[in-house]
CSV table of C-alpha atoms in Angstrom, one decimal:
chain,number,residue,atom,x,y,z
A,220,MET,CA,0.0,0.0,0.0
A,221,THR,CA,1.2,3.5,-0.8
A,222,ASP,CA,1.2,6.2,1.9
A,223,VAL,CA,-1.3,9.0,1.4
A,224,ALA,CA,0.2,12.4,1.7
A,225,PRO,CA,-1.5,14.5,4.4
A,226,SER,CA,-3.6,17.4,3.2
A,227,PRO,CA,-2.0,20.9,3.4
A,228,LEU,CA,-4.3,21.9,6.3
A,229,LYS,CA,-3.4,18.8,8.3
A,230,LYS,CA,0.3,19.5,7.6
A,231,VAL,CA,0.0,23.1,8.8
A,232,LEU,CA,-2.0,22.1,11.9
A,233,ALA,CA,0.5,19.3,12.7
A,234,ASN,CA,3.5,21.6,12.3
A,235,ALA,CA,1.7,24.3,14.3
A,236,GLY,CA,0.9,21.7,17.0
A,237,GLN,CA,4.6,20.9,17.3
A,238,LEU,CA,5.4,24.6,17.7
A,239,LEU,CA,2.6,24.9,20.2
A,240,SER,CA,4.1,22.2,22.4
A,241,GLY,CA,7.2,24.3,22.8
A,242,ARG,CA,5.3,27.6,23.0
A,243,VAL,CA,3.1,26.4,25.9
A,244,VAL,CA,6.2,25.7,27.9
A,245,ASN,CA,7.7,29.0,26.7
A,246,ALA,CA,4.5,30.9,27.7
A,247,ILE,CA,4.7,29.5,31.3
A,248,ILE,CA,8.5,30.1,31.6
A,249,GLY,CA,8.2,33.5,29.9
A,250,LEU,CA,5.6,34.7,32.4
A,251,ALA,CA,7.7,33.3,35.2
A,252,TYR,CA,10.8,35.3,34.3
A,253,ILE,CA,8.7,38.4,33.6
A,254,ALA,CA,7.1,38.0,37.0
A,255,LEU,CA,10.5,37.5,38.8
A,256,THR,CA,11.8,40.7,37.1
A,257,ALA,CA,8.7,42.7,37.9
A,258,ARG,CA,8.6,41.6,41.6
A,259,SER,CA,12.3,42.1,42.1
A,260,LEU,CA,12.7,45.5,40.4
A,261,GLY,CA,9.3,47.1,40.9
A,262,ALA,CA,7.3,48.9,38.3
A,263,GLU,CA,9.7,51.8,37.8
A,264,MET,CA,12.9,49.8,37.1
A,265,MET,CA,11.0,47.1,35.3
A,266,GLY,CA,9.8,49.8,33.0
A,267,VAL,CA,13.4,50.9,32.4
A,268,LEU,CA,14.4,47.3,31.5
A,269,VAL,CA,11.5,46.8,29.1
A,270,ILE,CA,12.3,50.1,27.4
A,271,ILE,CA,15.9,49.1,26.9
A,272,ASN,CA,14.8,45.7,25.6
A,273,ALA,CA,12.2,47.3,23.3
A,274,PHE,CA,14.9,49.7,22.0
A,275,ALA,CA,17.2,46.8,21.1
A,276,GLN,CA,14.5,44.7,19.6
A,277,PHE,CA,13.2,47.7,17.6
A,278,LEU,CA,16.6,48.4,16.1
A,279,GLY,CA,17.0,44.6,15.5
A,280,GLU,CA,13.8,44.7,13.4
A,281,VAL,CA,14.9,47.8,11.6
A,282,ALA,CA,18.1,46.1,10.5
A,283,HIS,CA,16.5,42.7,10.0
A,284,PHE,CA,16.1,41.5,6.4
A,285,GLN,CA,13.6,38.7,7.3
A,286,SER,CA,16.0,36.4,5.4
A,287,TRP,CA,13.9,33.4,6.4
A,288,GLN,CA,11.1,34.6,4.0
A,289,THR,CA,13.6,35.0,1.2
A,290,LEU,CA,15.0,31.6,1.8
A,291,ILE,CA,11.6,29.9,1.8
A,292,THR,CA,10.2,31.9,-1.2
A,293,TYR,CA,13.3,31.5,-3.4
A,294,GLY,CA,14.6,28.2,-2.0
A,295,ALA,CA,11.4,26.1,-2.1
A,296,GLY,CA,11.6,25.6,-5.9
A,297,PRO,CA,15.3,24.5,-6.0
A,298,LEU,CA,14.8,22.2,-3.0
A,299,LEU,CA,11.8,20.5,-4.7
A,300,GLU,CA,13.8,20.2,-7.9
A,301,ASN,CA,16.9,18.9,-6.1
A,302,ASP,CA,18.9,21.8,-7.6
A,303,LYS,CA,21.7,21.9,-4.9
A,304,ARG,CA,23.7,24.6,-6.7
A,305,ARG,CA,20.8,27.0,-6.9
A,306,PHE,CA,19.7,26.2,-3.3
A,307,GLN,CA,23.2,27.0,-2.0
A,308,GLN,CA,23.1,30.3,-3.9
A,309,VAL,CA,19.9,31.3,-2.1
A,310,LEU,CA,21.4,30.2,1.2
A,311,ARG,CA,24.5,32.2,0.5
A,312,PHE,CA,22.4,35.3,-0.3
A,313,THR,CA,20.4,35.0,2.9
A,314,LEU,CA,23.5,34.6,5.0
A,315,LEU,CA,24.8,37.8,3.4
A,316,LEU,CA,21.6,39.5,4.5
A,317,ASP,CA,22.1,38.2,8.1
A,318,LEU,CA,25.6,39.6,8.2
A,319,ILE,CA,24.5,43.0,6.9
A,320,SER,CA,21.7,43.0,9.5
A,321,ALA,CA,23.9,42.1,12.4
A,322,VAL,CA,26.6,44.8,11.7
A,323,LEU,CA,24.0,47.5,11.0
A,324,GLY,CA,21.9,46.6,14.0
A,325,ILE,CA,24.7,46.6,16.5
A,326,LEU,CA,26.1,49.9,15.2
A,327,LEU,CA,22.7,51.6,15.4
A,328,GLY,CA,22.0,50.1,18.8
A,329,MET,CA,25.3,51.2,20.4
A,330,LEU,CA,25.2,54.7,19.0
A,331,GLY,CA,21.5,55.1,19.8
A,332,ALA,CA,22.0,54.0,23.4
A,333,TRP,CA,24.9,56.3,23.9
A,334,PHE,CA,23.4,59.5,22.5
A,335,PHE,CA,19.6,59.2,23.0
A,336,TRP,CA,19.2,57.6,26.4
A,337,ARG,CA,17.7,60.8,27.9
A,338,GLN,CA,15.0,60.9,25.2
A,339,LEU,CA,14.2,57.3,26.0
A,340,SER,CA,13.7,58.1,29.8
A,341,TRP,CA,16.7,55.9,30.9
A,342,PRO,CA,18.1,56.9,34.3
A,343,GLU,CA,21.6,58.4,34.6
A,344,GLY,CA,24.3,55.9,33.9
A,345,MET,CA,22.2,53.4,32.0
A,346,ASN,CA,23.5,54.3,28.6
A,347,GLY,CA,26.6,52.2,28.9
A,348,TYR,CA,24.6,49.1,29.9
A,349,GLY,CA,22.1,49.8,27.1
A,350,ALA,CA,25.0,49.9,24.6
A,351,LEU,CA,26.3,46.6,25.9
A,352,TYR,CA,22.8,45.1,25.6
A,353,ALA,CA,22.7,46.2,22.0
A,354,LEU,CA,25.3,43.5,21.2
A,355,SER,CA,22.5,41.0,21.4
A,356,ILE,CA,21.0,42.7,18.3
A,357,GLY,CA,23.6,40.8,16.2
A,358,VAL,CA,22.0,37.5,17.0
A,359,MET,CA,18.4,38.8,16.9
A,360,THR,CA,18.8,39.5,13.2
A,361,SER,CA,20.0,36.1,12.0
A,362,ALA,CA,17.1,34.3,10.5
A,363,SER,CA,18.5,31.9,7.8
A,364,GLY,CA,18.6,29.1,10.4
A,365,VAL,CA,14.9,29.5,11.2
A,366,GLY,CA,14.1,29.6,7.4
A,367,LEU,CA,16.0,26.3,6.9
A,368,LEU,CA,14.2,24.5,9.7
A,369,ARG,CA,10.8,25.8,8.5
A,370,LEU,CA,11.6,24.7,4.9
A,371,PHE,CA,12.7,21.3,6.0
A,372,ASP,CA,9.6,20.8,8.2
A,373,ARG,CA,11.8,20.6,11.3
A,374,PHE,CA,9.1,22.3,13.5
A,375,ARG,CA,9.7,20.0,16.5
A,376,PHE,CA,13.2,21.6,16.8
A,377,LEU,CA,11.8,25.1,16.3
A,378,ALA,CA,9.4,24.4,19.1
A,379,ALA,CA,12.2,24.6,21.6
A,380,GLU,CA,13.8,27.8,20.4
A,381,GLN,CA,11.9,30.3,22.5
A,382,ALA,CA,11.5,27.9,25.4
A,383,ILE,CA,15.3,27.6,25.6
A,384,SER,CA,15.6,31.4,25.5
A,385,SER,CA,13.0,31.8,28.3
A,386,PHE,CA,14.5,29.1,30.4
A,387,VAL,CA,18.0,30.7,30.3
A,388,ARG,CA,16.3,34.0,31.2
A,389,LEU,CA,14.4,32.4,34.0
A,390,VAL,CA,17.5,30.8,35.5
A,391,GLY,CA,19.4,34.1,35.3
A,392,CYS,CA,16.5,36.2,36.7
A,393,ALA,CA,16.1,33.7,39.6
A,394,ILE,CA,19.8,34.1,40.5
A,395,CYS,CA,19.3,37.8,40.3
A,396,ALA,CA,16.2,37.7,42.5
A,397,VAL,CA,17.9,35.6,45.2
A,398,THR,CA,21.0,37.8,45.3
A,399,GLN,CA,18.9,41.0,45.0
A,400,ALA,CA,21.0,42.0,42.0
A,401,PRO,CA,20.5,45.4,40.4
A,402,ILE,CA,18.9,46.0,37.0
A,403,GLN,CA,22.1,45.5,34.9
A,404,TYR,CA,22.3,41.9,35.9
A,405,PHE,CA,18.7,41.3,34.9
A,406,LEU,CA,19.7,42.8,31.5
A,407,LEU,CA,22.5,40.3,31.3
A,408,ALA,CA,20.1,37.4,32.0
A,409,TRP,CA,17.7,38.6,29.3
A,410,ALA,CA,20.6,39.0,26.8
A,411,ALA,CA,21.9,35.5,27.6
A,412,GLY,CA,18.5,34.0,26.6
A,413,THR,CA,18.8,35.7,23.2
A,414,PHE,CA,22.3,34.3,22.6
A,415,ALA,CA,21.3,30.8,23.7
A,416,ALA,CA,18.4,30.6,21.2
A,417,PHE,CA,20.6,31.7,18.4
A,418,PHE,CA,23.3,29.1,19.0
A,419,TYR,CA,20.7,26.4,19.4
A,420,ILE,CA,19.0,27.2,16.0
A,421,ALA,CA,22.4,27.6,14.2
A,422,ALA,CA,23.6,24.2,15.5
A,423,ILE,CA,20.4,22.3,14.4
A,424,ALA,CA,20.4,24.0,11.0
A,425,ILE,CA,24.0,23.1,10.3
A,426,TRP,CA,23.4,19.5,11.4
A,427,ASP,CA,20.3,19.3,9.1
A,428,LEU,CA,22.2,20.7,6.1
A,429,LYS,CA,25.0,18.2,6.5
A,430,ARG,CA,22.5,15.4,6.9
A,431,LYS,CA,20.8,16.3,3.6
A,432,GLY,CA,24.1,16.7,1.8
A,433,LEU,CA,23.4,20.4,1.1
A,434,LEU,CA,26.7,21.6,2.6
A,435,SER,CA,28.7,19.5,0.2
A,436,GLY,CA,30.6,21.9,-2.1
A,437,PHE,CA,29.2,25.0,-0.4
A,438,THR,CA,31.4,28.0,-0.2
A,439,VAL,CA,30.8,31.4,1.4
A,440,MET,CA,32.3,33.1,-1.7
A,441,GLY,CA,30.2,32.8,-4.9
A,442,PRO,CA,27.2,34.2,-6.7
A,443,THR,CA,24.4,35.6,-4.5
A,444,SER,CA,21.6,37.5,-6.3
A,445,LYS,CA,22.6,36.5,-9.8
A,446,ASP,CA,19.8,34.9,-11.8
A,447,LEU,CA,17.4,35.4,-8.8
A,448,PRO,CA,15.0,37.8,-10.4
A,449,GLY,CA,13.6,40.5,-8.0
A,450,VAL,CA,15.4,39.0,-4.9
A,451,TRP,CA,16.8,42.3,-3.6
A,452,ARG,CA,13.5,44.0,-4.1
A,453,PHE,CA,11.7,41.1,-2.3
A,454,ALA,CA,14.3,41.2,0.5
A,455,MET,CA,14.0,45.0,1.0
A,456,ALA,CA,10.1,44.8,1.0
A,457,THR,CA,10.0,42.0,3.5
A,458,ASN,CA,12.6,43.8,5.7
A,459,PHE,CA,10.6,47.0,5.7
A,460,SER,CA,7.2,45.2,6.2
A,461,GLY,CA,8.7,43.2,9.1
A,462,THR,CA,10.2,46.3,10.6
A,463,LEU,CA,6.8,48.0,10.5
A,464,ASP,CA,5.1,44.9,12.0
A,465,VAL,CA,7.4,43.9,14.9
A,466,GLY,CA,9.2,47.1,15.3
A,467,PHE,CA,5.9,48.9,15.6
A,468,THR,CA,5.3,47.0,18.9
A,469,HIS,CA,8.5,48.3,20.4
A,470,VAL,CA,8.0,51.8,19.2
A,471,LEU,CA,4.7,51.8,21.2
A,472,THR,CA,6.5,50.7,24.4
A,473,MET,CA,9.1,53.4,23.9
A,474,ALA,CA,6.5,56.1,23.2
A,475,VAL,CA,4.5,55.1,26.3
A,476,GLY,CA,7.6,55.3,28.4
A,477,ALA,CA,8.7,58.7,26.9
A,478,LEU,CA,5.2,60.3,27.4
A,479,LEU,CA,3.9,58.6,30.5
A,480,GLY,CA,7.0,57.3,32.3
A,481,PRO,CA,8.6,53.9,32.9
A,482,ALA,CA,5.9,52.6,35.3
A,483,GLN,CA,3.2,53.0,32.6
A,484,ALA,CA,5.5,51.5,30.0
A,485,ALA,CA,5.8,48.5,32.4
A,486,LEU,CA,1.9,48.1,32.5
A,487,TRP,CA,1.8,48.4,28.7
A,488,ARG,CA,4.5,45.8,28.2
A,489,ILE,CA,3.0,43.3,30.7
A,490,GLY,CA,-0.4,43.6,29.2
A,491,LYS,CA,1.1,43.1,25.7
A,492,GLN,CA,3.1,40.1,27.0
A,493,VAL,CA,-0.1,38.4,28.3
A,494,ALA,CA,-2.1,39.3,25.2
A,495,ASP,CA,0.6,38.0,22.9
A,496,GLY,CA,0.8,34.8,25.0
A,497,MET,CA,-2.9,34.2,24.6
A,498,ALA,CA,-2.8,34.7,20.9
A,499,LYS,CA,0.4,32.7,20.3
A,500,PRO,CA,-1.2,29.3,19.8
A,501,ALA,CA,-3.3,30.5,16.9
A,502,ARG,CA,-0.4,32.6,15.5
A,503,LEU,CA,1.8,29.5,15.4
A,504,MET,CA,-0.1,28.5,12.2
A,505,VAL,CA,1.7,31.4,10.4
A,506,PRO,CA,5.2,30.0,10.4
A,507,ALA,CA,3.8,26.6,9.5
A,508,LEU,CA,1.7,28.2,6.7
A,509,TYR,CA,4.6,29.9,4.8
A,510,PRO,CA,6.4,26.8,3.6
A,511,GLU,CA,3.1,25.2,2.4
A,512,LEU,CA,2.0,28.3,0.5
A,513,ALA,CA,5.5,28.7,-1.1
A,514,LYS,CA,5.4,25.1,-2.3
A,515,MET,CA,1.9,25.6,-3.7
A,516,ARG,CA,3.0,28.8,-5.4
A,517,ALA,CA,6.0,27.0,-6.9
A,518,SER,CA,3.8,24.2,-8.3
A,519,GLY,CA,1.1,26.6,-9.6
A,520,GLY,CA,-1.6,25.7,-7.0
A,521,GLN,CA,-3.4,29.1,-6.6
A,522,GLN,CA,-6.8,27.5,-5.9
A,523,ALA,CA,-5.3,25.3,-3.2
A,524,MET,CA,-3.7,28.4,-1.7
A,525,THR,CA,-7.1,30.1,-1.5
A,526,LYS,CA,-8.7,27.0,0.0
A,527,LEU,CA,-6.0,26.6,2.7
A,528,ALA,CA,-6.2,30.3,3.6
A,529,VAL,CA,-10.0,30.2,4.1
A,530,GLN,CA,-9.7,27.1,6.3
A,531,ILE,CA,-7.0,28.8,8.5
A,532,ALA,CA,-9.1,32.0,8.7
A,533,LEU,CA,-12.1,30.1,10.0
A,534,ILE,CA,-10.0,28.3,12.7
A,535,GLY,CA,-8.4,31.7,13.6
A,536,GLY,CA,-11.8,33.3,13.9
A,537,ALA,CA,-13.0,30.7,16.4
A,538,ALA,CA,-9.8,31.1,18.4
A,539,ALA,CA,-10.1,34.9,18.4
A,540,GLY,CA,-13.5,34.8,20.0
A,541,VAL,CA,-12.2,32.6,22.8
A,542,LEU,CA,-9.2,34.9,23.4
A,543,LEU,CA,-11.3,38.0,23.8
A,544,LEU,CA,-13.8,36.3,26.2
A,545,VAL,CA,-11.0,35.0,28.5
A,546,SER,CA,-9.4,38.5,28.6
A,547,LEU,CA,-12.7,40.3,29.4
A,548,VAL,CA,-13.7,37.8,32.1
A,549,SER,CA,-10.4,36.9,33.7
A,550,GLY,CA,-7.8,39.5,32.6
A,551,ARG,CA,-7.4,41.3,35.9
A,552,TRP,CA,-7.2,38.0,37.9
A,553,ILE,CA,-4.5,36.6,35.6
A,554,LEU,CA,-2.4,39.8,35.9
A,555,GLU,CA,-2.7,40.0,39.7
A,556,THR,CA,-2.1,36.3,40.2
A,557,VAL,CA,1.0,36.2,38.0
A,558,MET,CA,2.5,39.6,38.4
A,559,GLY,CA,1.3,40.8,41.8
A,560,PRO,CA,-1.6,43.1,43.0
A,561,GLY,CA,0.1,46.2,41.7
A,562,PHE,CA,-0.1,45.1,38.1
A,563,GLY,CA,-3.9,44.6,37.9
A,564,ALA,CA,-4.1,48.1,36.6
A,565,ALA,CA,-2.9,46.8,33.2
A,566,ALA,CA,-6.1,44.8,32.7
A,567,GLY,CA,-8.0,47.7,31.0
A,568,VAL,CA,-5.4,48.3,28.3
A,569,MET,CA,-4.8,44.5,28.0
A,570,ASN,CA,-8.4,44.1,26.8
A,571,TRP,CA,-7.7,46.5,23.9
A,572,GLN,CA,-4.4,44.6,23.2
A,573,VAL,CA,-6.2,41.3,23.1
A,574,ALA,CA,-8.9,42.7,20.8
A,575,ALA,CA,-6.2,43.9,18.4
A,576,ALA,CA,-4.5,40.5,18.6
A,577,ALA,CA,-7.9,38.7,17.9
A,578,ILE,CA,-8.4,40.7,14.7
A,579,GLY,CA,-4.9,39.7,13.6
A,580,VAL,CA,-5.6,36.1,14.4
A,581,MET,CA,-8.8,36.1,12.3
A,582,THR,CA,-6.9,37.4,9.2
A,583,LEU,CA,-3.5,35.8,9.7
A,584,PRO,CA,-3.4,34.0,6.3
A,585,LEU,CA,-3.5,37.2,4.3
A,586,GLU,CA,0.0,38.4,4.5
A,587,PRO,CA,1.6,35.0,4.1
A,588,MET,CA,-0.4,34.6,0.9
A,589,LEU,CA,0.8,37.9,-0.5
A,590,VAL,CA,4.5,37.1,0.4
A,591,SER,CA,4.2,33.6,-1.1
A,592,MET,CA,2.9,35.2,-4.3
A,593,ARG,CA,6.0,37.5,-4.3
A,594,ALA,CA,3.7,40.5,-3.6
A,595,ALA,CA,5.6,41.5,-0.5
A,596,GLY,CA,5.6,45.1,-1.8
A,597,ALA,CA,1.8,45.2,-1.6
A,598,ALA,CA,1.8,44.0,2.0
A,599,MET,CA,4.4,46.5,2.8
A,600,MET,CA,2.4,49.4,1.4
A,601,VAL,CA,-0.7,48.4,3.4
A,602,ARG,CA,1.4,48.2,6.6
A,603,LEU,CA,3.2,51.5,5.9
A,604,VAL,CA,0.0,53.5,5.4
A,605,VAL,CA,-1.7,52.0,8.5
A,606,VAL,CA,1.4,52.4,10.7
A,607,LEU,CA,2.1,56.0,9.6
A,608,THR,CA,-1.5,56.9,10.3
A,609,TYR,CA,-1.4,55.3,13.8
A,610,LEU,CA,1.9,57.0,14.7
A,611,ALA,CA,0.5,60.4,13.6
A,612,CYS,CA,-2.4,59.9,16.0
A,613,LEU,CA,-0.4,58.2,18.8
A,614,VAL,CA,1.1,61.2,20.7
A,615,PRO,CA,-2.2,63.2,21.1
A,616,LEU,CA,-4.1,60.0,22.0
A,617,ILE,CA,-1.7,59.0,24.7
A,618,ARG,CA,-1.5,62.6,26.1
A,619,THR,CA,-5.3,62.8,26.1
A,620,PHE,CA,-6.5,59.3,27.1
A,621,GLY,CA,-3.3,57.7,28.4
A,622,LEU,CA,-2.9,53.9,27.9
A,623,THR,CA,-6.6,53.6,26.9
A,624,GLY,CA,-6.0,55.9,23.9
A,625,ALA,CA,-3.0,53.8,22.7
A,626,GLY,CA,-5.0,50.6,23.1
A,627,ALA,CA,-8.1,51.8,21.3
A,628,ALA,CA,-5.9,53.1,18.4
A,629,LEU,CA,-4.2,49.7,18.3
A,630,VAL,CA,-7.5,48.0,17.7
A,631,ALA,CA,-8.4,50.5,14.9
A,632,SER,CA,-5.0,49.9,13.2
A,633,ALA,CA,-5.4,46.1,13.4
A,634,LEU,CA,-8.8,46.4,11.7
A,635,ALA,CA,-7.5,48.8,9.0
A,636,MET,CA,-4.5,46.4,8.4
A,637,ALA,CA,-6.9,43.4,8.0
A,638,ILE,CA,-9.1,45.3,5.4
A,639,GLY,CA,-6.1,46.5,3.4
A,640,MET,CA,-4.4,43.0,3.3
A,641,TYR,CA,-7.7,41.4,2.3
A,642,PHE,CA,-8.2,43.7,-0.8
A,643,MET,CA,-4.5,43.4,-1.8
A,644,ALA,CA,-4.7,39.5,-1.6
A,645,ARG,CA,-8.0,39.5,-3.5
A,646,ARG,CA,-6.5,41.7,-6.2
A,647,ARG,CA,-3.3,39.6,-6.5
A,648,LEU,CA,-5.3,36.3,-6.8
A,649,ALA,CA,-7.5,37.8,-9.5
A,650,ARG,CA,-4.3,38.8,-11.5
A,651,LEU,CA,-2.8,35.3,-11.2
A,652,ALA,CA,-6.1,33.8,-12.3
A,653,ALA,CA,-6.2,36.1,-15.3
A,654,GLU,CA,-2.6,35.2,-16.2
A,655,GLU,CA,-3.4,31.4,-16.0
A,656,SER,CA,-6.5,31.7,-18.2
A,657,SER,CA,-4.6,33.7,-20.8
A,658,ALA,CA,-1.6,31.4,-20.9
A,659,PRO,CA,-1.4,29.1,-24.0
A,660,ARG,CA,-2.5,25.6,-23.3
A,661,PRO,CA,-0.4,22.6,-24.4
A,662,THR,CA,-1.8,20.7,-27.3
């Protein structure tokens, strides 16, 4: 008997399930080290730490080329065709992107920490520690290893990435809490987690490449973008779109800290941590979705892409409703139980953050579809318009309504993003259908 290949939906859900196993552990450990940090440092110094971390992560995203998307989009075809030379060229190109990202990110981080610490509401003497923390940007920006493991369906190894990072942070924060260490040692513990995750992914990716024989004959020197049409444009578009997506989150934390102070920034960051943790299980379908859509696109399966996206959207919609209900009913209890009574005040803004996350969960297949159809520029334009509009309104909203204003605007921006991505994806699918119908049929 021949084995029946699993359907794309089953494959996405299976891979997402493998990621979920690690992320559940990560969510628990992540809340534990956040709670240790908050209880040890208090709201004020916890706010300083999260602002420094947000600063480093924001600059990491600014410099980050999202090389994993380039590797999956341009490497799926050569991998399916067993074209080792072309696959190695794509890998060489994405490693070059990672190197550029690391150098640029560290440089921006160290200079920014040294010269703009006052504007970021850091206390006197924290600029040097912030500059040292910026060294972790170099490993935040490396994504080729993640792309390789996603392309090879090695999601069970990816599942442990963030759990390892959080576990290292938990051990470090526990030592700091017991010894009553100052904030700089907590920063060291958080940075150590970032480095641990990088070395873990790099080791697994190299092992997998050797196992598949894809390192045989590979050299660092050689062609990169040659005969890869539009690859630089694609890399720049995904970089900018990724910067707007993830970096946007860290800009909000820094803006809240600058306008309302570190204590309010801590409430915003803790609410966001819990909201993201609640939405994480559904969002895990996205990294599992990219490789399947890329393979469908490489084999000309536009109708299958649409069917899969609709199925994922329906599952996401059901998950989104549950998320919002849990937040509204139990949000304050969750915060006070985990973080302490003083952090229950974050419940109000967390409801807005969960609502925004729920909208994103319902529409999560849209951007992966656009990227897989090599329309990353369209996704980038939608994100750019929405983010610029939000940022233009952010300062007056925070000054007038505080955290509530920032949260309500976050919901509005999530809704606008969803509508824009939907119309762009619909337009792109119609164009592909027209191209297929006008193509000459073989006789």
